[in-house]
Amino acid sequence: MAEPQNPGLEPALSAILWTPDRYETIRKTIASLRAQTVCEQIELVLLGPTEASLEGPSADLEGFAACRKVVLGSLEKSSVIRAEGARAASAAIVAFRQDHAVPVRGWAEALLKTYEGPWSGVSFAIANDNPDTATSWANFLLQYGAWADPPPPGPPTHIGGHMASYRRDVLMAYGDALPRKLETSVAMHWELIRQGHRFAISPEAVVYHQNHSRFWPSLELRFQTGRLFAANRTRSWPALKRVAYAAAAPLIPPLRLYRLMRDAVRVGLAKRSLTLAPVSAVLLIWDGVGQAVGALAGHGGAMEWITGIEYHRNRFMVECEVSEFSRQFGPAHGAAE
């Protein structure tokens, strides 16, 4: 682990970011964090398989409160990576970042302001960075519809998985179980709510997220995410209850399609419903199949597969969308474009 970049500064927020191969993969996201209005309050926690994978220009790290580098060797499970990043962090608030998601300039400041409330975790407001195809919108709403910009009012029942932040002590309370809990974060959130924790969405902490827009890879994505969710949700259930869950899996797609289209209307996509609804329905059917398999046979290699597609998102985007982030990270949320 590297020493703090600016030892005299006390970080308020640790931004956790990992690369599977080289520094260039995460350089754009680091630049977006350096452009934050409260950069001097941010600690970077960078994780990678080797020391060389984390070596970049020293100028990229100027202005941050600290930069800690953690060499993990194996990066097979993103849940393990995130847990190790949280353990290495020193700030009271930790936020998970990705190479295919870029925050607007006021993201960190808005996030820290939201934490002035009684929240154990705060989700970002998430915007679709490649909004040209129905497949992109379907994947975006399936994964992040509950927090899509503009987010709905009121506290959420769970927050955005990889696109969320937490009070560090809440995560550390899980000890050695944290990697397993982070495999299916929604189940962890439900558990925390039962314990009395509360969550919020920060509407001004906007992040632009790139989504799968190729249809056939999206089918595999939905199957594997459904399988992982159900496997972890039913892990401790008796066999008969898991069989009943699998038998009821065909009921899941219609319910989730209703919720998805409700979110679509909220974010202004009512006119695209004729193309969005059938694409979403097919993807949801595969999610339901994955959930049935997960309940009966466990997650298999779903976690490893999902980790493998978390990088270099342009592999899963149609060619016309493979470009720089449409908003980059200069304007603050609400500024003229």
PDB file of N, CA, C and O in Angstrom, residues 99-130:
ATOM      1  N   ASP A  99     -14.630   1.944 -14.247  1.00  0.00           N
ATOM      2  CA  ASP A  99     -13.993   2.566 -15.407  1.00  0.00           C
ATOM      3  C   ASP A  99     -15.013   3.017 -16.449  1.00  0.00           C
ATOM      4  O   ASP A  99     -14.681   3.798 -17.343  1.00  0.00           O
ATOM      5  N   HIS A 100     -16.266   2.536 -16.353  1.00  0.00           N
ATOM      6  CA  HIS A 100     -17.274   2.892 -17.349  1.00  0.00           C
ATOM      7  C   HIS A 100     -18.383   3.780 -16.761  1.00  0.00           C
ATOM      8  O   HIS A 100     -19.499   3.811 -17.285  1.00  0.00           O
ATOM      9  N   ALA A 101     -18.057   4.500 -15.693  1.00  0.00           N
ATOM     10  CA  ALA A 101     -19.028   5.403 -15.066  1.00  0.00           C
ATOM     11  C   ALA A 101     -18.304   6.668 -14.614  1.00  0.00           C
ATOM     12  O   ALA A 101     -17.347   6.576 -13.838  1.00  0.00           O
ATOM     13  N   VAL A 102     -18.740   7.807 -15.104  1.00  0.00           N
ATOM     14  CA  VAL A 102     -18.047   9.068 -14.832  1.00  0.00           C
ATOM     15  C   VAL A 102     -18.989  10.041 -14.137  1.00  0.00           C
ATOM     16  O   VAL A 102     -20.108  10.288 -14.602  1.00  0.00           O
ATOM     17  N   PRO A 103     -18.573  10.618 -13.006  1.00  0.00           N
ATOM     18  CA  PRO A 103     -19.422  11.566 -12.279  1.00  0.00           C
ATOM     19  C   PRO A 103     -19.328  12.980 -12.834  1.00  0.00           C
ATOM     20  O   PRO A 103     -18.299  13.375 -13.395  1.00  0.00           O
ATOM     21  N   VAL A 104     -20.394  13.750 -12.658  1.00  0.00           N
ATOM     22  CA  VAL A 104     -20.331  15.175 -12.984  1.00  0.00           C
ATOM     23  C   VAL A 104     -19.468  15.871 -11.941  1.00  0.00           C
ATOM     24  O   VAL A 104     -19.137  15.318 -10.886  1.00  0.00           O
ATOM     25  N   ARG A 105     -19.104  17.115 -12.222  1.00  0.00           N
ATOM     26  CA  ARG A 105     -18.095  17.794 -11.424  1.00  0.00           C
ATOM     27  C   ARG A 105     -18.498  17.995  -9.973  1.00  0.00           C
ATOM     28  O   ARG A 105     -17.653  18.012  -9.086  1.00  0.00           O
ATOM     29  N   GLY A 106     -19.786  18.132  -9.671  1.00  0.00           N
ATOM     30  CA  GLY A 106     -20.224  18.357  -8.301  1.00  0.00           C
ATOM     31  C   GLY A 106     -20.622  17.103  -7.555  1.00  0.00           C
ATOM     32  O   GLY A 106     -21.191  17.184  -6.458  1.00  0.00           O
ATOM     33  N   TRP A 107     -20.283  15.942  -8.111  1.00  0.00           N
ATOM     34  CA  TRP A 107     -20.717  14.661  -7.540  1.00  0.00           C
ATOM     35  C   TRP A 107     -20.267  14.488  -6.092  1.00  0.00           C
ATOM     36  O   TRP A 107     -21.073  14.218  -5.197  1.00  0.00           O
ATOM     37  N   ALA A 108     -18.978  14.623  -5.827  1.00  0.00           N
ATOM     38  CA  ALA A 108     -18.450  14.337  -4.486  1.00  0.00           C
ATOM     39  C   ALA A 108     -18.993  15.322  -3.462  1.00  0.00           C
ATOM     40  O   ALA A 108     -19.346  14.934  -2.339  1.00  0.00           O
ATOM     41  N   GLU A 109     -19.074  16.582  -3.824  1.00  0.00           N
ATOM     42  CA  GLU A 109     -19.582  17.597  -2.894  1.00  0.00           C
ATOM     43  C   GLU A 109     -21.029  17.306  -2.520  1.00  0.00           C
ATOM     44  O   GLU A 109     -21.421  17.387  -1.346  1.00  0.00           O
ATOM     45  N   ALA A 110     -21.851  16.943  -3.516  1.00  0.00           N
ATOM     46  CA  ALA A 110     -23.258  16.627  -3.248  1.00  0.00           C
ATOM     47  C   ALA A 110     -23.376  15.379  -2.381  1.00  0.00           C
ATOM     48  O   ALA A 110     -24.222  15.300  -1.482  1.00  0.00           O
ATOM     49  N   LEU A 111     -22.527  14.397  -2.640  1.00  0.00           N
ATOM     50  CA  LEU A 111     -22.572  13.152  -1.868  1.00  0.00           C
ATOM     51  C   LEU A 111     -22.252  13.416  -0.395  1.00  0.00           C
ATOM     52  O   LEU A 111     -22.961  12.947   0.500  1.00  0.00           O
ATOM     53  N   LEU A 112     -21.201  14.176  -0.149  1.00  0.00           N
ATOM     54  CA  LEU A 112     -20.815  14.470   1.232  1.00  0.00           C
ATOM     55  C   LEU A 112     -21.888  15.287   1.950  1.00  0.00           C
ATOM     56  O   LEU A 112     -22.141  15.080   3.143  1.00  0.00           O
ATOM     57  N   LYS A 113     -22.537  16.165   1.233  1.00  0.00           N
ATOM     58  CA  LYS A 113     -23.610  16.958   1.843  1.00  0.00           C
ATOM     59  C   LYS A 113     -24.776  16.062   2.252  1.00  0.00           C
ATOM     60  O   LYS A 113     -25.380  16.235   3.316  1.00  0.00           O
ATOM     61  N   THR A 114     -25.094  15.081   1.418  1.00  0.00           N
ATOM     62  CA  THR A 114     -26.177  14.151   1.752  1.00  0.00           C
ATOM     63  C   THR A 114     -25.852  13.371   3.016  1.00  0.00           C
ATOM     64  O   THR A 114     -26.740  13.083   3.836  1.00  0.00           O
ATOM     65  N   TYR A 115     -24.595  13.042   3.218  1.00  0.00           N
ATOM     66  CA  TYR A 115     -24.201  12.287   4.408  1.00  0.00           C
ATOM     67  C   TYR A 115     -24.275  13.100   5.700  1.00  0.00           C
ATOM     68  O   TYR A 115     -24.020  12.565   6.782  1.00  0.00           O
ATOM     69  N   GLU A 116     -24.659  14.357   5.602  1.00  0.00           N
ATOM     70  CA  GLU A 116     -24.941  15.111   6.812  1.00  0.00           C
ATOM     71  C   GLU A 116     -26.218  14.609   7.476  1.00  0.00           C
ATOM     72  O   GLU A 116     -26.500  14.919   8.632  1.00  0.00           O
ATOM     73  N   GLY A 117     -27.005  13.828   6.750  1.00  0.00           N
ATOM     74  CA  GLY A 117     -28.203  13.196   7.291  1.00  0.00           C
ATOM     75  C   GLY A 117     -27.878  11.862   7.930  1.00  0.00           C
ATOM     76  O   GLY A 117     -26.723  11.412   7.949  1.00  0.00           O
ATOM     77  N   PRO A 118     -28.903  11.149   8.417  1.00  0.00           N
ATOM     78  CA  PRO A 118     -28.694   9.911   9.195  1.00  0.00           C
ATOM     79  C   PRO A 118     -28.585   8.662   8.333  1.00  0.00           C
ATOM     80  O   PRO A 118     -29.160   7.616   8.664  1.00  0.00           O
ATOM     81  N   TRP A 119     -27.847   8.725   7.226  1.00  0.00           N
ATOM     82  CA  TRP A 119     -27.862   7.634   6.257  1.00  0.00           C
ATOM     83  C   TRP A 119     -26.662   6.728   6.425  1.00  0.00           C
ATOM     84  O   TRP A 119     -25.538   7.184   6.617  1.00  0.00           O
ATOM     85  N   SER A 120     -26.893   5.430   6.311  1.00  0.00           N
ATOM     86  CA  SER A 120     -25.810   4.447   6.336  1.00  0.00           C
ATOM     87  C   SER A 120     -25.228   4.221   4.950  1.00  0.00           C
ATOM     88  O   SER A 120     -24.083   3.782   4.823  1.00  0.00           O
ATOM     89  N   GLY A 121     -26.011   4.486   3.927  1.00  0.00           N
ATOM     90  CA  GLY A 121     -25.553   4.360   2.551  1.00  0.00           C
ATOM     91  C   GLY A 121     -26.304   5.318   1.664  1.00  0.00           C
ATOM     92  O   GLY A 121     -27.469   5.637   1.930  1.00  0.00           O
ATOM     93  N   VAL A 122     -25.642   5.806   0.635  1.00  0.00           N
ATOM     94  CA  VAL A 122     -26.256   6.777  -0.280  1.00  0.00           C
ATOM     95  C   VAL A 122     -25.974   6.342  -1.712  1.00  0.00           C
ATOM     96  O   VAL A 122     -24.821   6.060  -2.076  1.00  0.00           O
ATOM     97  N   SER A 123     -27.018   6.277  -2.517  1.00  0.00           N
ATOM     98  CA  SER A 123     -26.885   5.971  -3.938  1.00  0.00           C
ATOM     99  C   SER A 123     -26.669   7.245  -4.728  1.00  0.00           C
ATOM    100  O   SER A 123     -27.145   8.317  -4.355  1.00  0.00           O
ATOM    101  N   PHE A 124     -25.968   7.122  -5.832  1.00  0.00           N
ATOM    102  CA  PHE A 124     -25.849   8.234  -6.765  1.00  0.00           C
ATOM    103  C   PHE A 124     -27.122   8.306  -7.614  1.00  0.00           C
ATOM    104  O   PHE A 124     -27.862   7.332  -7.724  1.00  0.00           O
ATOM    105  N   ALA A 125     -27.376   9.456  -8.218  1.00  0.00           N
ATOM    106  CA  ALA A 125     -28.387   9.548  -9.268  1.00  0.00           C
ATOM    107  C   ALA A 125     -27.694   9.146 -10.564  1.00  0.00           C
ATOM    108  O   ALA A 125     -26.655   9.709 -10.917  1.00  0.00           O
ATOM    109  N   ILE A 126     -28.238   8.169 -11.271  1.00  0.00           N
ATOM    110  CA  ILE A 126     -27.511   7.544 -12.371  1.00  0.00           C
ATOM    111  C   ILE A 126     -28.173   7.893 -13.700  1.00  0.00           C
ATOM    112  O   ILE A 126     -29.392   7.767 -13.857  1.00  0.00           O
ATOM    113  N   ALA A 127     -27.362   8.357 -14.643  1.00  0.00           N
ATOM    114  CA  ALA A 127     -27.851   8.725 -15.974  1.00  0.00           C
ATOM    115  C   ALA A 127     -27.260   7.781 -17.013  1.00  0.00           C
ATOM    116  O   ALA A 127     -26.140   7.292 -16.866  1.00  0.00           O
ATOM    117  N   ASN A 128     -28.020   7.533 -18.076  1.00  0.00           N
ATOM    118  CA  ASN A 128     -27.585   6.645 -19.155  1.00  0.00           C
ATOM    119  C   ASN A 128     -26.666   7.412 -20.099  1.00  0.00           C
ATOM    120  O   ASN A 128     -27.087   8.363 -20.746  1.00  0.00           O
ATOM    121  N   ASP A 129     -25.416   6.983 -20.201  1.00  0.00           N
ATOM    122  CA  ASP A 129     -24.457   7.687 -21.045  1.00  0.00           C
ATOM    123  C   ASP A 129     -24.538   7.276 -22.509  1.00  0.00           C
ATOM    124  O   ASP A 129     -24.052   7.987 -23.371  1.00  0.00           O
ATOM    125  N   ASN A 130     -25.111   6.114 -22.817  1.00  0.00           N
ATOM    126  CA  ASN A 130     -25.269   5.698 -24.215  1.00  0.00           C
ATOM    127  C   ASN A 130     -26.740   5.375 -24.474  1.00  0.00           C
ATOM    128  O   ASN A 130     -27.152   4.220 -24.515  1.00  0.00           O
TER     129      ASN A 130
END
